[in-house]
Amino acid sequence: LAFRTDSENVKVVTEWQTVGGAWQAAQNMISIEGSGGSALPRGWRQIRALDVECECGPGTPEELLSHLTSINIMLLKAKEPGTWIEMPFELAKPVNGEVFAEVLNYKDRGIVRFYLDGEQIGEDYDHYAPAVAAERVPLGQHELAAGKHRLRFEIVGKRAESERMYGGLIGVTIRPQGAPEAAARPVFELHPSELMAASGGGVV
């Protein structure tokens, strides 16, 4: 509140933000990408990092890992390149399909490299985003045998504008061959105000 010294008028300024939204200046609105619903398409399989016993290094889980259940991620608090988290997952039967890493991007995230069962897969992924955004990162087509597997999520660097080089891992998702594609995530619009033309005369 800013009180005018020469009148009874008061200037009111309101500041607000929407987590996960992006400001669209031309439309005077915030666009927010929805999650597309919590249910996966039929036949898909997802394993959450919060549901398994993850390993990390160099360092201890107490130093490097935070279980952020409110936003569904295992947070890797990397302070230097080469810091990693490895999540195990087990398959009851062989699967031939597309593998994805589920991550939560933000402005304190680093550059990430993925490994599946010890082998590097895909290109280095820029985990940075100016606002919170869940992302499904494609890791290619793989034939996975029944039994135990491991996904390694390693920080290899950071962008200059990033506050830190943290990592936010949600988990692993597998789309077997023949399973339907995931539906596009809906985009919602939040309009803080409608632009209006005003005119007046005398005392308003």
PDB file of C-alpha atoms in Angstrom:
ATOM      1  CA  LEU A   1       0.000   0.000   0.000  1.00  0.00           C
ATOM      2  CA  ALA A   2       1.365   3.399  -1.009  1.00  0.00           C
ATOM      3  CA  PHE A   3      -0.324   6.342   0.702  1.00  0.00           C
ATOM      4  CA  ARG A   4      -0.405   9.595  -1.232  1.00  0.00           C
ATOM      5  CA  THR A   5       0.838  12.607   0.728  1.00  0.00           C
ATOM      6  CA  ASP A   6      -1.373  15.166  -0.970  1.00  0.00           C
ATOM      7  CA  SER A   7      -4.721  13.344  -1.124  1.00  0.00           C
ATOM      8  CA  GLU A   8      -6.798  10.545   0.417  1.00  0.00           C
ATOM      9  CA  ASN A   9      -5.915   8.164  -2.442  1.00  0.00           C
ATOM     10  CA  VAL A  10      -4.045   4.939  -1.839  1.00  0.00           C
ATOM     11  CA  LYS A  11      -2.141   2.996  -4.487  1.00  0.00           C
ATOM     12  CA  VAL A  12      -2.506  -0.782  -4.101  1.00  0.00           C
ATOM     13  CA  VAL A  13      -0.025  -3.165  -5.789  1.00  0.00           C
ATOM     14  CA  THR A  14      -0.742  -6.922  -5.807  1.00  0.00           C
ATOM     15  CA  GLU A  15       2.000  -9.445  -6.646  1.00  0.00           C
ATOM     16  CA  TRP A  16       1.225 -13.111  -7.305  1.00  0.00           C
ATOM     17  CA  GLN A  17       2.654 -16.145  -9.061  1.00  0.00           C
ATOM     18  CA  THR A  18       1.465 -19.522 -10.290  1.00  0.00           C
ATOM     19  CA  VAL A  19       3.775 -22.527  -9.890  1.00  0.00           C
ATOM     20  CA  GLY A  20       4.162 -24.298 -13.223  1.00  0.00           C
ATOM     21  CA  GLY A  21       2.709 -21.421 -15.232  1.00  0.00           C
ATOM     22  CA  ALA A  22       4.229 -19.328 -18.006  1.00  0.00           C
ATOM     23  CA  TRP A  23       3.349 -15.677 -18.597  1.00  0.00           C
ATOM     24  CA  GLN A  24       2.019 -14.920 -22.087  1.00  0.00           C
ATOM     25  CA  ALA A  25       2.344 -11.136 -22.393  1.00  0.00           C
ATOM     26  CA  ALA A  26       0.528 -10.810 -25.725  1.00  0.00           C
ATOM     27  CA  GLN A  27      -2.585 -12.537 -24.344  1.00  0.00           C
ATOM     28  CA  ASN A  28      -2.241 -11.021 -20.845  1.00  0.00           C
ATOM     29  CA  MET A  29      -2.577 -14.466 -19.261  1.00  0.00           C
ATOM     30  CA  ILE A  30      -0.748 -17.329 -17.612  1.00  0.00           C
ATOM     31  CA  SER A  31      -0.781 -20.665 -19.429  1.00  0.00           C
ATOM     32  CA  ILE A  32      -0.587 -23.748 -17.197  1.00  0.00           C
ATOM     33  CA  GLU A  33       0.127 -27.208 -18.559  1.00  0.00           C
ATOM     34  CA  GLY A  34      -2.021 -29.851 -16.886  1.00  0.00           C
ATOM     35  CA  SER A  35      -0.812 -33.270 -15.850  1.00  0.00           C
ATOM     36  CA  GLY A  36      -3.169 -35.081 -18.220  1.00  0.00           C
ATOM     37  CA  GLY A  37      -4.596 -37.057 -15.331  1.00  0.00           C
ATOM     38  CA  SER A  38      -2.865 -39.379 -12.891  1.00  0.00           C
ATOM     39  CA  ALA A  39      -3.737 -42.618 -14.736  1.00  0.00           C
ATOM     40  CA  LEU A  40      -1.278 -43.955 -17.309  1.00  0.00           C
ATOM     41  CA  PRO A  41      -2.580 -45.257 -20.638  1.00  0.00           C
ATOM     42  CA  ARG A  42      -3.516 -48.938 -20.693  1.00  0.00           C
ATOM     43  CA  GLY A  43      -0.480 -51.229 -20.599  1.00  0.00           C
ATOM     44  CA  TRP A  44       2.032 -48.609 -19.459  1.00  0.00           C
ATOM     45  CA  ARG A  45       4.187 -49.226 -16.377  1.00  0.00           C
ATOM     46  CA  GLN A  46       5.618 -46.613 -14.004  1.00  0.00           C
ATOM     47  CA  ILE A  47       8.004 -47.023 -11.062  1.00  0.00           C
ATOM     48  CA  ARG A  48       8.444 -44.045  -8.740  1.00  0.00           C
ATOM     49  CA  ALA A  49      11.847 -43.144  -7.316  1.00  0.00           C
ATOM     50  CA  LEU A  50      10.151 -42.520  -3.954  1.00  0.00           C
ATOM     51  CA  ASP A  51       8.968 -46.153  -3.837  1.00  0.00           C
ATOM     52  CA  VAL A  52      12.387 -47.831  -4.159  1.00  0.00           C
ATOM     53  CA  GLU A  53      15.683 -47.771  -2.279  1.00  0.00           C
ATOM     54  CA  CYS A  54      17.837 -45.400  -4.339  1.00  0.00           C
ATOM     55  CA  GLU A  55      21.618 -45.172  -4.154  1.00  0.00           C
ATOM     56  CA  CYS A  56      23.693 -42.040  -4.725  1.00  0.00           C
ATOM     57  CA  GLY A  57      27.224 -40.703  -4.755  1.00  0.00           C
ATOM     58  CA  PRO A  58      29.745 -39.415  -4.174  1.00  0.00           C
ATOM     59  CA  GLY A  59      28.308 -38.893  -0.701  1.00  0.00           C
ATOM     60  CA  THR A  60      25.632 -40.308   1.562  1.00  0.00           C
ATOM     61  CA  PRO A  61      21.850 -40.317   1.029  1.00  0.00           C
ATOM     62  CA  GLU A  62      21.540 -38.062   4.082  1.00  0.00           C
ATOM     63  CA  GLU A  63      23.725 -35.462   2.348  1.00  0.00           C
ATOM     64  CA  LEU A  64      22.457 -35.770  -1.199  1.00  0.00           C
ATOM     65  CA  LEU A  65      18.840 -36.980  -1.229  1.00  0.00           C
ATOM     66  CA  SER A  66      15.552 -35.420  -0.114  1.00  0.00           C
ATOM     67  CA  HIS A  67      12.257 -37.336  -0.361  1.00  0.00           C
ATOM     68  CA  LEU A  68       9.846 -34.595  -1.489  1.00  0.00           C
ATOM     69  CA  THR A  69       6.573 -36.487  -1.303  1.00  0.00           C
ATOM     70  CA  SER A  70       4.465 -33.337  -1.747  1.00  0.00           C
ATOM     71  CA  ILE A  71       5.745 -32.913  -5.333  1.00  0.00           C
ATOM     72  CA  ASN A  72       6.453 -36.603  -6.012  1.00  0.00           C
ATOM     73  CA  ILE A  73      10.231 -36.410  -6.552  1.00  0.00           C
ATOM     74  CA  MET A  74      13.521 -37.638  -5.201  1.00  0.00           C
ATOM     75  CA  LEU A  75      15.658 -34.480  -5.070  1.00  0.00           C
ATOM     76  CA  LEU A  76      19.369 -34.904  -5.775  1.00  0.00           C
ATOM     77  CA  LYS A  77      21.259 -32.016  -4.152  1.00  0.00           C
ATOM     78  CA  ALA A  78      24.342 -32.064  -6.372  1.00  0.00           C
ATOM     79  CA  LYS A  79      27.065 -29.507  -5.733  1.00  0.00           C
ATOM     80  CA  GLU A  80      29.446 -30.637  -8.478  1.00  0.00           C
ATOM     81  CA  PRO A  81      29.330 -32.539 -11.782  1.00  0.00           C
ATOM     82  CA  GLY A  82      29.517 -36.308 -11.442  1.00  0.00           C
ATOM     83  CA  THR A  83      26.972 -36.527  -8.617  1.00  0.00           C
ATOM     84  CA  TRP A  84      24.409 -39.243  -9.319  1.00  0.00           C
ATOM     85  CA  ILE A  85      21.335 -41.078  -8.123  1.00  0.00           C
ATOM     86  CA  GLU A  86      20.563 -44.649  -9.172  1.00  0.00           C
ATOM     87  CA  MET A  87      17.094 -46.152  -8.833  1.00  0.00           C
ATOM     88  CA  PRO A  88      16.504 -49.914  -9.125  1.00  0.00           C
ATOM     89  CA  PHE A  89      13.349 -51.353 -10.653  1.00  0.00           C
ATOM     90  CA  GLU A  90      12.214 -54.902 -11.292  1.00  0.00           C
ATOM     91  CA  LEU A  91      10.147 -56.403 -14.104  1.00  0.00           C
ATOM     92  CA  ALA A  92       8.077 -59.561 -13.599  1.00  0.00           C
ATOM     93  CA  LYS A  93       8.334 -60.440 -17.304  1.00  0.00           C
ATOM     94  CA  PRO A  94      10.354 -59.297 -20.347  1.00  0.00           C
ATOM     95  CA  VAL A  95       9.294 -56.010 -21.960  1.00  0.00           C
ATOM     96  CA  ASN A  96      10.086 -54.625 -25.396  1.00  0.00           C
ATOM     97  CA  GLY A  97       9.123 -50.995 -25.509  1.00  0.00           C
ATOM     98  CA  GLU A  98       9.946 -47.324 -25.122  1.00  0.00           C
ATOM     99  CA  VAL A  99      11.544 -46.177 -21.864  1.00  0.00           C
ATOM    100  CA  PHE A 100      11.087 -42.711 -20.379  1.00  0.00           C
ATOM    101  CA  ALA A 101      12.622 -40.871 -17.438  1.00  0.00           C
ATOM    102  CA  GLU A 102      10.081 -38.772 -15.556  1.00  0.00           C
ATOM    103  CA  VAL A 103      11.622 -35.575 -14.164  1.00  0.00           C
ATOM    104  CA  LEU A 104      10.522 -32.290 -12.624  1.00  0.00           C
ATOM    105  CA  ASN A 105      12.309 -29.336 -14.203  1.00  0.00           C
ATOM    106  CA  TYR A 106      12.984 -26.094 -12.333  1.00  0.00           C
ATOM    107  CA  LYS A 107      15.346 -23.110 -12.225  1.00  0.00           C
ATOM    108  CA  ASP A 108      17.788 -24.816  -9.843  1.00  0.00           C
ATOM    109  CA  ARG A 109      18.351 -27.896 -12.040  1.00  0.00           C
ATOM    110  CA  GLY A 110      21.494 -29.018 -13.856  1.00  0.00           C
ATOM    111  CA  ILE A 111      22.378 -30.858 -17.061  1.00  0.00           C
ATOM    112  CA  VAL A 112      21.578 -34.582 -16.735  1.00  0.00           C
ATOM    113  CA  ARG A 113      22.973 -37.764 -18.317  1.00  0.00           C
ATOM    114  CA  PHE A 114      21.033 -41.045 -18.162  1.00  0.00           C
ATOM    115  CA  TYR A 115      22.322 -44.619 -17.931  1.00  0.00           C
ATOM    116  CA  LEU A 116      20.271 -47.810 -18.152  1.00  0.00           C
ATOM    117  CA  ASP A 117      21.898 -50.916 -16.680  1.00  0.00           C
ATOM    118  CA  GLY A 118      25.320 -49.274 -16.892  1.00  0.00           C
ATOM    119  CA  GLU A 119      25.089 -48.017 -20.487  1.00  0.00           C
ATOM    120  CA  GLN A 120      24.624 -44.352 -21.402  1.00  0.00           C
ATOM    121  CA  ILE A 121      21.366 -43.750 -23.273  1.00  0.00           C
ATOM    122  CA  GLY A 122      20.136 -40.668 -25.093  1.00  0.00           C
ATOM    123  CA  GLU A 123      21.682 -37.217 -25.205  1.00  0.00           C
ATOM    124  CA  ASP A 124      22.500 -35.039 -22.209  1.00  0.00           C
ATOM    125  CA  TYR A 125      19.265 -33.436 -21.012  1.00  0.00           C
ATOM    126  CA  ASP A 126      18.875 -29.782 -19.981  1.00  0.00           C
ATOM    127  CA  HIS A 127      16.909 -30.092 -16.728  1.00  0.00           C
ATOM    128  CA  TYR A 128      16.558 -26.301 -16.287  1.00  0.00           C
ATOM    129  CA  ALA A 129      13.201 -24.489 -16.575  1.00  0.00           C
ATOM    130  CA  PRO A 130      12.172 -20.994 -15.428  1.00  0.00           C
ATOM    131  CA  ALA A 131       9.059 -22.468 -13.764  1.00  0.00           C
ATOM    132  CA  VAL A 132       8.162 -25.887 -12.368  1.00  0.00           C
ATOM    133  CA  ALA A 133       7.395 -28.301 -15.235  1.00  0.00           C
ATOM    134  CA  ALA A 134       7.012 -32.089 -15.233  1.00  0.00           C
ATOM    135  CA  GLU A 135       8.652 -33.697 -18.270  1.00  0.00           C
ATOM    136  CA  ARG A 136       8.698 -37.192 -19.757  1.00  0.00           C
ATOM    137  CA  VAL A 137      12.172 -37.636 -21.289  1.00  0.00           C
ATOM    138  CA  PRO A 138      12.338 -40.309 -24.044  1.00  0.00           C
ATOM    139  CA  LEU A 139      15.252 -42.716 -23.618  1.00  0.00           C
ATOM    140  CA  GLY A 140      14.661 -44.870 -26.685  1.00  0.00           C
ATOM    141  CA  GLN A 141      13.391 -48.343 -27.497  1.00  0.00           C
ATOM    142  CA  HIS A 142      14.748 -51.191 -25.358  1.00  0.00           C
ATOM    143  CA  GLU A 143      14.321 -54.907 -24.828  1.00  0.00           C
ATOM    144  CA  LEU A 144      14.323 -55.415 -21.058  1.00  0.00           C
ATOM    145  CA  ALA A 145      14.604 -58.898 -19.611  1.00  0.00           C
ATOM    146  CA  ALA A 146      12.610 -60.021 -16.609  1.00  0.00           C
ATOM    147  CA  GLY A 147      14.362 -59.216 -13.344  1.00  0.00           C
ATOM    148  CA  LYS A 148      16.308 -56.286 -11.918  1.00  0.00           C
ATOM    149  CA  HIS A 149      17.342 -53.118 -13.772  1.00  0.00           C
ATOM    150  CA  ARG A 150      18.858 -49.775 -12.801  1.00  0.00           C
ATOM    151  CA  LEU A 151      18.423 -46.212 -14.069  1.00  0.00           C
ATOM    152  CA  ARG A 152      21.241 -43.809 -13.255  1.00  0.00           C
ATOM    153  CA  PHE A 153      20.549 -40.067 -13.267  1.00  0.00           C
ATOM    154  CA  GLU A 154      23.846 -38.138 -13.249  1.00  0.00           C
ATOM    155  CA  ILE A 155      24.453 -34.387 -13.086  1.00  0.00           C
ATOM    156  CA  VAL A 156      27.141 -33.385 -15.611  1.00  0.00           C
ATOM    157  CA  GLY A 157      26.935 -29.583 -15.535  1.00  0.00           C
ATOM    158  CA  LYS A 158      24.712 -26.523 -15.223  1.00  0.00           C
ATOM    159  CA  ARG A 159      23.471 -23.550 -17.196  1.00  0.00           C
ATOM    160  CA  ALA A 160      24.869 -20.129 -16.304  1.00  0.00           C
ATOM    161  CA  GLU A 161      21.442 -18.846 -15.247  1.00  0.00           C
ATOM    162  CA  SER A 162      20.653 -21.856 -13.063  1.00  0.00           C
ATOM    163  CA  GLU A 163      20.832 -21.225  -9.314  1.00  0.00           C
ATOM    164  CA  ARG A 164      22.249 -24.712  -8.601  1.00  0.00           C
ATOM    165  CA  MET A 165      22.743 -28.077 -10.303  1.00  0.00           C
ATOM    166  CA  TYR A 166      20.095 -30.106  -8.476  1.00  0.00           C
ATOM    167  CA  GLY A 167      18.068 -32.938  -9.999  1.00  0.00           C
ATOM    168  CA  GLY A 168      14.415 -33.863  -9.542  1.00  0.00           C
ATOM    169  CA  LEU A 169      13.679 -37.502 -10.453  1.00  0.00           C
ATOM    170  CA  ILE A 170      10.095 -38.752 -10.473  1.00  0.00           C
ATOM    171  CA  GLY A 171      10.814 -42.233 -11.826  1.00  0.00           C
ATOM    172  CA  VAL A 172      10.834 -44.553 -14.840  1.00  0.00           C
ATOM    173  CA  THR A 173       7.936 -45.137 -17.248  1.00  0.00           C
ATOM    174  CA  ILE A 174       7.762 -47.908 -19.858  1.00  0.00           C
ATOM    175  CA  ARG A 175       5.422 -48.022 -22.843  1.00  0.00           C
ATOM    176  CA  PRO A 176       5.391 -51.617 -24.187  1.00  0.00           C
ATOM    177  CA  GLN A 177       5.023 -52.175 -27.913  1.00  0.00           C
ATOM    178  CA  GLY A 178       1.366 -52.018 -28.907  1.00  0.00           C
ATOM    179  CA  ALA A 179       0.327 -49.839 -25.958  1.00  0.00           C
ATOM    180  CA  PRO A 180      -1.544 -46.624 -26.880  1.00  0.00           C
ATOM    181  CA  GLU A 181       0.249 -43.287 -26.983  1.00  0.00           C
ATOM    182  CA  ALA A 182      -0.140 -40.931 -24.061  1.00  0.00           C
ATOM    183  CA  ALA A 183      -2.759 -38.239 -24.509  1.00  0.00           C
ATOM    184  CA  ALA A 184      -1.499 -34.683 -24.940  1.00  0.00           C
ATOM    185  CA  ARG A 185      -1.465 -32.724 -21.717  1.00  0.00           C
ATOM    186  CA  PRO A 186      -4.184 -30.054 -21.561  1.00  0.00           C
ATOM    187  CA  VAL A 187      -3.214 -26.393 -21.338  1.00  0.00           C
ATOM    188  CA  PHE A 188      -5.279 -24.109 -19.111  1.00  0.00           C
ATOM    189  CA  GLU A 189      -5.479 -20.315 -19.154  1.00  0.00           C
ATOM    190  CA  LEU A 190      -5.537 -18.032 -16.132  1.00  0.00           C
ATOM    191  CA  HIS A 191      -6.487 -14.423 -16.897  1.00  0.00           C
ATOM    192  CA  PRO A 192      -5.579 -11.999 -14.093  1.00  0.00           C
ATOM    193  CA  SER A 193      -7.677  -9.279 -15.732  1.00  0.00           C
ATOM    194  CA  GLU A 194      -9.395  -8.333 -18.948  1.00  0.00           C
ATOM    195  CA  LEU A 195      -7.955  -5.303 -20.698  1.00  0.00           C
ATOM    196  CA  MET A 196     -10.623  -2.576 -20.598  1.00  0.00           C
ATOM    197  CA  ALA A 197     -10.907   0.928 -21.995  1.00  0.00           C
ATOM    198  CA  ALA A 198     -12.208   3.521 -19.504  1.00  0.00           C
ATOM    199  CA  SER A 199     -13.224   7.148 -19.779  1.00  0.00           C
ATOM    200  CA  GLY A 200     -14.782   9.622 -17.378  1.00  0.00           C
ATOM    201  CA  GLY A 201     -15.558  13.229 -16.670  1.00  0.00           C
ATOM    202  CA  GLY A 202     -16.088  15.398 -13.638  1.00  0.00           C
ATOM    203  CA  VAL A 203     -15.772  13.499 -10.361  1.00  0.00           C
ATOM    204  CA  VAL A 204     -15.323   9.730 -10.667  1.00  0.00           C
TER     205      VAL A 204
END
